[in-house]
PDB file of C-alpha atoms in Angstrom:
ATOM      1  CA  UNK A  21      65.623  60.114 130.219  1.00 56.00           C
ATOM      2  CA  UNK A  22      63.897  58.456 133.158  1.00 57.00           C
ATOM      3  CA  UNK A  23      60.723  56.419 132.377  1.00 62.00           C
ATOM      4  CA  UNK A  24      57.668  57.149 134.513  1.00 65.00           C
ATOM      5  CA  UNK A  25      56.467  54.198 136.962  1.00 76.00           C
ATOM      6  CA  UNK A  26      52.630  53.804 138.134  1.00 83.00           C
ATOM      7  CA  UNK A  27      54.352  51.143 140.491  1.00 87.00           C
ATOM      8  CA  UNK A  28      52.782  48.039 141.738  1.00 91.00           C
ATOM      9  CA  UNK A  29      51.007  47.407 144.864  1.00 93.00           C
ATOM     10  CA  UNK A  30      51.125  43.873 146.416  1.00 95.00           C
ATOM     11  CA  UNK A  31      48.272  43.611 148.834  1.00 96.00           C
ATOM     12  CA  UNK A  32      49.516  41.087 151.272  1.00 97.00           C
ATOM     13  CA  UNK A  33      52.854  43.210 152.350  1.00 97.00           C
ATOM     14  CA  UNK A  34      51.131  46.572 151.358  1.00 96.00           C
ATOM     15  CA  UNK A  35      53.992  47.651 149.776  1.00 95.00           C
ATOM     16  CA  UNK A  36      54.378  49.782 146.631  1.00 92.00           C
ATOM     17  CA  UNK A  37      56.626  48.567 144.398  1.00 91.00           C
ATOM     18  CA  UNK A  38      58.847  51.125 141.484  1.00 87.00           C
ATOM     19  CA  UNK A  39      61.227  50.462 139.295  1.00 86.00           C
ATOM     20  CA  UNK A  40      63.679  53.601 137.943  1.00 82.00           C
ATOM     21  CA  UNK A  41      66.616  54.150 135.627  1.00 82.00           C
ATOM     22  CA  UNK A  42      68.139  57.167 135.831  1.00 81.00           C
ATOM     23  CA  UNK A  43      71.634  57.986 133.770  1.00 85.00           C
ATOM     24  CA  UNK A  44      74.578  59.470 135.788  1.00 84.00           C
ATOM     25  CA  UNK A  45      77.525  61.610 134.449  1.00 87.00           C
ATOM     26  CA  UNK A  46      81.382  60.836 134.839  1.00 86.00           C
ATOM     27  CA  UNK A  47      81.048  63.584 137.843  1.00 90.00           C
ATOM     28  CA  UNK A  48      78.299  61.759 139.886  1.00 86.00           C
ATOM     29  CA  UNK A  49      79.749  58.036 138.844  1.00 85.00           C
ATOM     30  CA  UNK A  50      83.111  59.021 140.134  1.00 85.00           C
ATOM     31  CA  UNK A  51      81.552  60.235 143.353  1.00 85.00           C
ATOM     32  CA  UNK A  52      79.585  57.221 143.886  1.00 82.00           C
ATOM     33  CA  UNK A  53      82.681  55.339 143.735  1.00 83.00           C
ATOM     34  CA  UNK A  54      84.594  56.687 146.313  1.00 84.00           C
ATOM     35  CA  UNK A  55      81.462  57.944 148.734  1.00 85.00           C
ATOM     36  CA  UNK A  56      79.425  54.862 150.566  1.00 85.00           C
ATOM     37  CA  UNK A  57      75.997  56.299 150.190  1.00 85.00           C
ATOM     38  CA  UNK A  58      73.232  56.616 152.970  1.00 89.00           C
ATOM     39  CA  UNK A  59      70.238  58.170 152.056  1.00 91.00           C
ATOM     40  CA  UNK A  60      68.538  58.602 148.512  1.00 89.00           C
ATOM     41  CA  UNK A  61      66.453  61.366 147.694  1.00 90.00           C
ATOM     42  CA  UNK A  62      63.223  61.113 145.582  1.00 88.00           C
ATOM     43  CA  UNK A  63      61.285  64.061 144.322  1.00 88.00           C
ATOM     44  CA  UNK A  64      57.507  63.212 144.069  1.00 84.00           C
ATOM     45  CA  UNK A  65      54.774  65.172 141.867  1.00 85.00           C
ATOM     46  CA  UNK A  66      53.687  66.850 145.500  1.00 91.00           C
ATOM     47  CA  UNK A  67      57.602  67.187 147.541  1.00 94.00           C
ATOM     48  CA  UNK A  68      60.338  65.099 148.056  1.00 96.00           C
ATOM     49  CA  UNK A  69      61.147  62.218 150.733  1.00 95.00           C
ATOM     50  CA  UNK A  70      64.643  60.654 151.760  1.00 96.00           C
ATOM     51  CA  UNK A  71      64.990  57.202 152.138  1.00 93.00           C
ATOM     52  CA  UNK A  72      67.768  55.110 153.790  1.00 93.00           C
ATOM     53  CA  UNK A  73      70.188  52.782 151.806  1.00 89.00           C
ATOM     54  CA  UNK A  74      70.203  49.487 152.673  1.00 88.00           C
ATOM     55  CA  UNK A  75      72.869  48.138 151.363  1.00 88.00           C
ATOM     56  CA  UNK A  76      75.600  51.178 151.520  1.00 83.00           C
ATOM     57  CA  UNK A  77      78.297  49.158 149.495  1.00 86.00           C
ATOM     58  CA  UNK A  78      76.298  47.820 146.669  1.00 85.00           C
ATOM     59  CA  UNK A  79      76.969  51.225 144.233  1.00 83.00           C
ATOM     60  CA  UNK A  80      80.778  50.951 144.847  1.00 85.00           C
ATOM     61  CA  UNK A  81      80.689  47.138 144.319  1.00 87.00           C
ATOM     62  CA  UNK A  82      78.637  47.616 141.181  1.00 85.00           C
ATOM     63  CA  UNK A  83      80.627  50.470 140.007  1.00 82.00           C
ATOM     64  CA  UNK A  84      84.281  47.983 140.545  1.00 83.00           C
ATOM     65  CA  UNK A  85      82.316  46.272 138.371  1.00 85.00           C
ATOM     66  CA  UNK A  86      81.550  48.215 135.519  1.00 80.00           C
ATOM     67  CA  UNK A  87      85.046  50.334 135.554  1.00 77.00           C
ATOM     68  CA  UNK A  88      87.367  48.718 137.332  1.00 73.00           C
ATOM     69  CA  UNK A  89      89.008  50.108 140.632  1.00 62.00           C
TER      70      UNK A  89
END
Protein backbone atom coordinates (compact mmCIF):
# COMPACT_ATOMS: atom_id res chain seq x y z
CA UNK A 1 0.00 0.00 0.00
CA UNK A 2 1.50 3.36 -0.92
CA UNK A 3 2.91 5.47 1.98
CA UNK A 4 1.78 9.10 2.13
CA UNK A 5 4.62 11.87 1.46
CA UNK A 6 4.41 15.58 3.02
CA UNK A 7 7.46 16.03 0.55
CA UNK A 8 10.31 18.33 1.06
CA UNK A 9 10.80 21.75 -0.13
CA UNK A 10 14.39 22.99 -0.85
CA UNK A 11 14.29 26.74 -0.88
CA UNK A 12 17.12 27.60 -3.13
CA UNK A 13 15.67 25.54 -6.37
CA UNK A 14 12.01 25.89 -5.05
CA UNK A 15 11.36 22.59 -5.79
CA UNK A 16 9.15 20.08 -3.95
CA UNK A 17 10.61 17.05 -3.46
CA UNK A 18 8.31 13.25 -3.01
CA UNK A 19 9.25 10.10 -2.72
CA UNK A 20 6.51 7.06 -3.70
CA UNK A 21 6.34 3.29 -3.84
CA UNK A 22 3.65 1.96 -5.41
CA UNK A 23 3.33 -2.10 -6.14
CA UNK A 24 2.50 -3.19 -9.76
CA UNK A 25 0.83 -6.50 -10.90
CA UNK A 26 2.28 -9.12 -13.49
CA UNK A 27 -0.31 -7.20 -16.00
CA UNK A 28 1.13 -3.62 -15.57
CA UNK A 29 4.98 -5.03 -15.10
CA UNK A 30 4.67 -6.87 -18.34
CA UNK A 31 3.39 -3.73 -20.02
CA UNK A 32 6.04 -1.60 -18.74
CA UNK A 33 8.42 -3.88 -20.26
CA UNK A 34 7.57 -3.81 -23.64
CA UNK A 35 5.93 0.00 -23.73
CA UNK A 36 8.71 3.03 -23.39
CA UNK A 37 6.69 5.26 -21.18
CA UNK A 38 6.05 9.11 -21.63
CA UNK A 39 3.96 10.66 -19.30
CA UNK A 40 3.03 9.64 -15.60
CA UNK A 41 -0.09 10.44 -14.09
CA UNK A 42 -0.52 11.57 -10.42
CA UNK A 43 -3.83 11.96 -8.70
CA UNK A 44 -3.66 14.75 -6.02
CA UNK A 45 -6.19 15.24 -2.93
CA UNK A 46 -7.82 18.23 -5.29
CA UNK A 47 -7.35 16.52 -9.35
CA UNK A 48 -4.80 14.97 -11.13
CA UNK A 49 -1.67 16.35 -13.24
CA UNK A 50 0.53 14.49 -15.97
CA UNK A 51 4.00 14.80 -15.94
CA UNK A 52 6.64 13.95 -18.62
CA UNK A 53 9.23 11.06 -18.25
CA UNK A 54 12.52 11.92 -18.42
CA UNK A 55 14.24 9.18 -18.87
CA UNK A 56 11.73 6.91 -21.16
CA UNK A 57 14.07 3.75 -20.98
CA UNK A 58 14.87 3.60 -17.37
CA UNK A 59 11.50 1.19 -16.44
CA UNK A 60 12.47 -1.29 -19.25
CA UNK A 61 16.17 -1.19 -18.20
CA UNK A 62 15.17 -1.68 -14.59
CA UNK A 63 12.64 -4.23 -15.37
CA UNK A 64 15.74 -6.42 -17.68
CA UNK A 65 16.96 -6.15 -14.53
CA UNK A 66 14.76 -7.59 -12.17
CA UNK A 67 13.28 -10.43 -14.70
CA UNK A 68 15.37 -10.90 -17.26
CA UNK A 69 14.48 -10.18 -21.03
Amino acid sequence: EPVPDDGVYNPETEIMTYRSQYPLNQEVMKKIRRNELDKIRIAWSKGYEDYEIQQVDLLIRQAACLFGK
